[in-house]
C-alpha positions as a LaTeX table, in Angstrom:
\begin{tabular}{lrrr}
\hline
Residue & $x$ (\AA) & $y$ (\AA) & $z$ (\AA) \\
\hline
Leu1 & $-290.58$ & $-12.51$ & $-88.12$ \\
Ser2 & $-291.48$ & $-13.35$ & $-91.69$ \\
Ser3 & $-294.29$ & $-10.83$ & $-91.62$ \\
Ser4 & $-294.39$ & $-7.98$ & $-89.15$ \\
Ala5 & $-296.18$ & $-4.71$ & $-88.59$ \\
Ser6 & $-296.01$ & $-1.68$ & $-86.36$ \\
Val7 & $-299.16$ & $-0.40$ & $-84.70$ \\
Ala8 & $-299.61$ & 3.16 & $-83.48$ \\
Ser9 & $-302.36$ & 3.98 & $-81.02$ \\
Ser10 & $-303.87$ & 7.01 & $-79.41$ \\
Ser11 & $-306.40$ & 7.71 & $-76.71$ \\
Ser12 & $-309.12$ & 6.70 & $-79.17$ \\
Pro13 & $-309.88$ & 2.97 & $-79.36$ \\
Ser14 & $-311.34$ & 3.40 & $-82.82$ \\
Arg15 & $-308.10$ & 4.96 & $-84.06$ \\
Leu16 & $-306.00$ & 2.20 & $-82.54$ \\
Ile17 & $-308.10$ & $-0.53$ & $-84.10$ \\
Thr18 & $-308.55$ & 1.29 & $-87.41$ \\
Thr19 & $-304.79$ & 1.60 & $-87.72$ \\
Ala20 & $-304.34$ & $-2.11$ & $-87.10$ \\
Thr21 & $-307.07$ & $-3.09$ & $-89.55$ \\
Lys22 & $-305.57$ & $-1.01$ & $-92.38$ \\
Met23 & $-302.41$ & $-3.16$ & $-92.37$ \\
Ser24 & $-301.50$ & $-5.21$ & $-95.41$ \\
Asn25 & $-298.54$ & $-7.10$ & $-96.82$ \\
Pro26 & $-295.73$ & $-4.48$ & $-96.86$ \\
Phe27 & $-294.49$ & $-5.85$ & $-100.18$ \\
Ser28 & $-297.83$ & $-5.78$ & $-101.99$ \\
Lys29 & $-298.78$ & $-3.21$ & $-104.64$ \\
Thr30 & $-301.76$ & $-2.21$ & $-102.53$ \\
His31 & $-299.52$ & $-1.28$ & $-99.60$ \\
Arg32 & $-297.41$ & 0.97 & $-101.82$ \\
Ser33 & $-300.37$ & 2.76 & $-103.35$ \\
Lys34 & $-301.40$ & 6.22 & $-102.17$ \\
Lys35 & $-304.82$ & 4.97 & $-101.14$ \\
Ser36 & $-303.31$ & 2.59 & $-98.57$ \\
Arg37 & $-301.48$ & 5.47 & $-96.84$ \\
Met38 & $-304.66$ & 7.09 & $-95.56$ \\
Glu39 & $-304.63$ & 8.36 & $-92.00$ \\
Pro40 & $-306.74$ & 6.36 & $-89.53$ \\
Ser41 & $-310.31$ & 7.55 & $-89.36$ \\
Met42 & $-311.00$ & 9.99 & $-86.55$ \\
Glu43 & $-314.77$ & 9.54 & $-86.78$ \\
Pro44 & $-316.55$ & 8.36 & $-83.62$ \\
Asn45 & $-316.90$ & 4.61 & $-83.38$ \\
Asp46 & $-319.67$ & 3.23 & $-81.19$ \\
Thr47 & $-318.47$ & $-0.37$ & $-81.58$ \\
Pro48 & $-317.49$ & $-1.81$ & $-78.16$ \\
Pro49 & $-313.69$ & $-2.06$ & $-77.75$ \\
Asp50 & $-313.81$ & $-5.86$ & $-77.28$ \\
Ile51 & $-315.49$ & $-6.28$ & $-80.67$ \\
Gln52 & $-312.99$ & $-3.89$ & $-82.27$ \\
Val53 & $-310.13$ & $-5.92$ & $-80.82$ \\
Asp54 & $-311.60$ & $-9.18$ & $-82.16$ \\
Arg55 & $-311.98$ & $-7.61$ & $-85.60$ \\
Ala56 & $-308.41$ & $-6.31$ & $-85.55$ \\
Val57 & $-307.01$ & $-9.72$ & $-84.62$ \\
His58 & $-309.10$ & $-11.34$ & $-87.36$ \\
Ile59 & $-307.74$ & $-8.97$ & $-90.00$ \\
Leu60 & $-304.17$ & $-9.34$ & $-88.79$ \\
Arg61 & $-304.54$ & $-13.10$ & $-89.18$ \\
Lys62 & $-306.19$ & $-12.64$ & $-92.59$ \\
His63 & $-303.17$ & $-10.69$ & $-93.79$ \\
Lys64 & $-300.84$ & $-13.24$ & $-92.18$ \\
Ile65 & $-299.28$ & $-10.68$ & $-89.86$ \\
Lys66 & $-297.13$ & $-12.68$ & $-87.46$ \\
Gly67 & $-295.74$ & $-9.92$ & $-85.31$ \\
Val68 & $-296.54$ & $-6.47$ & $-83.98$ \\
Ala69 & $-293.94$ & $-3.98$ & $-82.70$ \\
Trp70 & $-295.35$ & $-1.40$ & $-80.31$ \\
Asp71 & $-293.87$ & 1.93 & $-79.30$ \\
Trp72 & $-293.94$ & 2.47 & $-75.52$ \\
Asp73 & $-294.39$ & 6.21 & $-74.97$ \\
Leu74 & $-297.66$ & 7.67 & $-76.28$ \\
Thr75 & $-298.71$ & 4.27 & $-77.58$ \\
Ala76 & $-298.64$ & 1.62 & $-74.88$ \\
Met77 & $-298.51$ & 4.53 & $-72.44$ \\
Cys78 & $-300.79$ & 7.57 & $-72.71$ \\
Val79 & $-297.95$ & 9.87 & $-71.61$ \\
His80 & $-294.29$ & 10.29 & $-72.53$ \\
Ser81 & $-291.80$ & 9.10 & $-69.92$ \\
Gln82 & $-288.91$ & 11.08 & $-71.46$ \\
Gly83 & $-286.98$ & 7.84 & $-71.24$ \\
Arg84 & $-287.24$ & 7.33 & $-67.49$ \\
Leu85 & $-289.50$ & 7.64 & $-64.45$ \\
Leu86 & $-288.28$ & 9.61 & $-61.46$ \\
Gly87 & $-289.53$ & 9.81 & $-57.90$ \\
Ser88 & $-290.37$ & 7.18 & $-55.32$ \\
Val89 & $-291.37$ & 3.62 & $-56.17$ \\
Glu90 & $-294.95$ & 4.58 & $-55.36$ \\
Thr91 & $-294.80$ & 7.51 & $-57.79$ \\
Gln92 & $-293.28$ & 5.40 & $-60.55$ \\
Asp93 & $-295.84$ & 2.65 & $-60.06$ \\
Gln94 & $-298.69$ & 5.15 & $-60.02$ \\
Val95 & $-297.68$ & 6.42 & $-63.44$ \\
Leu96 & $-297.36$ & 2.91 & $-64.85$ \\
Lys97 & $-300.73$ & 1.82 & $-63.44$ \\
Thr98 & $-302.79$ & 4.89 & $-64.30$ \\
Gln99 & $-301.22$ & 5.97 & $-67.60$ \\
Ile100 & $-301.13$ & 2.65 & $-69.44$ \\
Ser101 & $-303.51$ & 2.66 & $-72.41$ \\
Gln102 & $-306.42$ & 0.34 & $-71.66$ \\
His103 & $-307.00$ & $-0.03$ & $-75.39$ \\
Phe104 & $-303.39$ & $-1.11$ & $-75.86$ \\
Leu105 & $-303.77$ & $-3.65$ & $-73.03$ \\
Lys106 & $-306.90$ & $-5.18$ & $-74.58$ \\
Leu107 & $-305.27$ & $-5.64$ & $-77.97$ \\
Phe108 & $-301.91$ & $-6.69$ & $-76.50$ \\
Leu109 & $-303.49$ & $-9.44$ & $-74.38$ \\
Lys110 & $-305.72$ & $-10.64$ & $-77.23$ \\
Leu111 & $-302.76$ & $-10.86$ & $-79.59$ \\
His112 & $-300.81$ & $-12.69$ & $-76.88$ \\
Glu113 & $-303.64$ & $-15.22$ & $-76.52$ \\
Ser114 & $-303.77$ & $-15.60$ & $-80.30$ \\
Gly115 & $-300.08$ & $-16.44$ & $-80.58$ \\
Val116 & $-299.06$ & $-13.27$ & $-82.43$ \\
Lys117 & $-295.49$ & $-12.32$ & $-81.54$ \\
Gln118 & $-295.06$ & $-8.87$ & $-80.02$ \\
Ala119 & $-292.23$ & $-6.50$ & $-79.18$ \\
Ile120 & $-291.79$ & $-3.14$ & $-77.52$ \\
Val121 & $-289.46$ & $-0.74$ & $-79.31$ \\
Thr122 & $-288.50$ & 2.35 & $-77.33$ \\
Phe123 & $-285.88$ & 5.09 & $-77.39$ \\
Ser124 & $-285.68$ & 4.83 & $-73.59$ \\
Asp125 & $-282.03$ & 3.93 & $-73.25$ \\
Pro126 & $-280.14$ & 2.62 & $-70.19$ \\
Lys127 & $-277.89$ & 5.69 & $-70.51$ \\
His128 & $-280.90$ & 7.94 & $-69.90$ \\
Val129 & $-281.28$ & 6.17 & $-66.57$ \\
Gln130 & $-277.61$ & 6.56 & $-65.67$ \\
Trp131 & $-277.67$ & 10.30 & $-66.33$ \\
Ala132 & $-280.71$ & 10.98 & $-64.13$ \\
His133 & $-280.51$ & 11.60 & $-60.39$ \\
Ser134 & $-281.99$ & 8.98 & $-58.07$ \\
His135 & $-284.81$ & 9.97 & $-55.74$ \\
Gln136 & $-283.92$ & 10.27 & $-52.06$ \\
Glu137 & $-286.56$ & 10.16 & $-49.32$ \\
Arg138 & $-286.27$ & 12.16 & $-46.10$ \\
Asp139 & $-285.19$ & 9.04 & $-44.25$ \\
Gly140 & $-282.29$ & 8.59 & $-46.66$ \\
Thr141 & $-283.89$ & 5.81 & $-48.71$ \\
Ile142 & $-282.81$ & 6.05 & $-52.33$ \\
Thr143 & $-285.06$ & 4.97 & $-55.18$ \\
Pro144 & $-283.24$ & 4.21 & $-58.44$ \\
Val145 & $-284.48$ & 5.87 & $-61.63$ \\
Leu146 & $-286.68$ & 3.51 & $-63.65$ \\
Gly147 & $-286.24$ & 3.33 & $-67.40$ \\
Ala148 & $-285.40$ & 1.26 & $-70.46$ \\
Glu149 & $-286.40$ & $-2.42$ & $-70.34$ \\
Pro150 & $-286.97$ & $-2.55$ & $-66.54$ \\
Met151 & $-289.58$ & 0.21 & $-66.93$ \\
Val152 & $-291.43$ & $-1.75$ & $-69.61$ \\
Arg153 & $-291.29$ & $-5.00$ & $-67.63$ \\
Arg154 & $-292.51$ & $-3.23$ & $-64.49$ \\
Gly155 & $-295.38$ & $-1.77$ & $-66.48$ \\
Phe156 & $-296.37$ & $-5.21$ & $-67.71$ \\
Met157 & $-296.15$ & $-6.71$ & $-64.23$ \\
Leu158 & $-298.34$ & $-4.03$ & $-62.69$ \\
Asn159 & $-300.99$ & $-4.24$ & $-65.40$ \\
Thr160 & $-301.01$ & $-7.89$ & $-66.48$ \\
Gly161 & $-299.41$ & $-9.74$ & $-63.55$ \\
Lys162 & $-296.52$ & $-10.87$ & $-65.75$ \\
Thr163 & $-293.30$ & $-9.37$ & $-67.08$ \\
His164 & $-293.72$ & $-11.28$ & $-70.39$ \\
Glu165 & $-289.96$ & $-11.79$ & $-70.54$ \\
Glu166 & $-290.33$ & $-15.09$ & $-72.38$ \\
Ser167 & $-292.79$ & $-13.87$ & $-74.99$ \\
Val168 & $-292.18$ & $-10.16$ & $-75.62$ \\
Met169 & $-288.88$ & $-8.74$ & $-76.82$ \\
Val170 & $-288.01$ & $-5.26$ & $-75.56$ \\
Val171 & $-285.60$ & $-3.14$ & $-77.59$ \\
Ala172 & $-284.66$ & $-0.11$ & $-75.47$ \\
Leu173 & $-282.12$ & 1.92 & $-77.39$ \\
Tyr174 & $-281.48$ & 5.52 & $-78.42$ \\
Pro175 & $-279.58$ & 5.20 & $-81.72$ \\
Ala176 & $-277.98$ & 8.65 & $-81.57$ \\
Leu177 & $-275.91$ & 7.49 & $-78.59$ \\
Tyr178 & $-274.25$ & 4.72 & $-80.63$ \\
Gln179 & $-273.13$ & 6.37 & $-83.86$ \\
Lys180 & $-269.38$ & 6.52 & $-83.13$ \\
Lys181 & $-267.41$ & 3.32 & $-83.50$ \\
Pro182 & $-266.27$ & 3.05 & $-79.85$ \\
Glu183 & $-269.90$ & 3.57 & $-78.75$ \\
Trp184 & $-271.53$ & 0.96 & $-80.97$ \\
Glu185 & $-268.72$ & $-1.54$ & $-80.48$ \\
Ala186 & $-268.97$ & $-1.20$ & $-76.68$ \\
Ala187 & $-272.71$ & $-1.90$ & $-76.98$ \\
Gly188 & $-272.04$ & $-5.09$ & $-78.94$ \\
Phe189 & $-273.07$ & $-3.85$ & $-82.39$ \\
Lys190 & $-271.23$ & $-4.67$ & $-85.59$ \\
Gln191 & $-272.28$ & $-1.33$ & $-87.08$ \\
Pro192 & $-274.11$ & 1.79 & $-85.90$ \\
Pro193 & $-277.86$ & 1.26 & $-85.41$ \\
Pro194 & $-280.24$ & 3.01 & $-87.83$ \\
Pro195 & $-281.64$ & 6.36 & $-86.64$ \\
Gly196 & $-285.27$ & 5.20 & $-86.51$ \\
Lys197 & $-286.98$ & 2.25 & $-84.85$ \\
Glu198 & $-286.74$ & $-0.07$ & $-87.82$ \\
\hline
\end{tabular}
């Protein structure tokens, strides 16, 4: 993406939108100034969420932002999955349906309609899934642990009716697990991944 940005949200729609609207060109002098590093306003905002979303999309377009990378836990989701969801399918689905941020969904879908590229970047790694114990029902039915990209895609399907596989990239990786050469080579990397989500 020639111009990209990361958006952080919270339970407050005004904070989510305020964060998005404070974005600017990351290479501009304004972006590097102390004034541009202000924390999002925590003041109450009576503006309806739909209007806030429209304003945010307008400003993203104004600043020529072409892509947004979202964190999954505590951003798209209102809770932290700890990298995986345990329990029965019903339990996993209940979490994904009830704990998704409605403010995230509104902005995500509006950006999708507007042609802005989006990605989910999460530390939920496939290895976290492998290390967890599957859930077994009394009748012997085993429910696999849900995590990494399948968890994100399932969340999208339950809340939007689509997995968005063709339009949304999901990077599910815990960098600390790939810092030794055999580890990062086995994962297909040419070098160890950076420690953050950049």
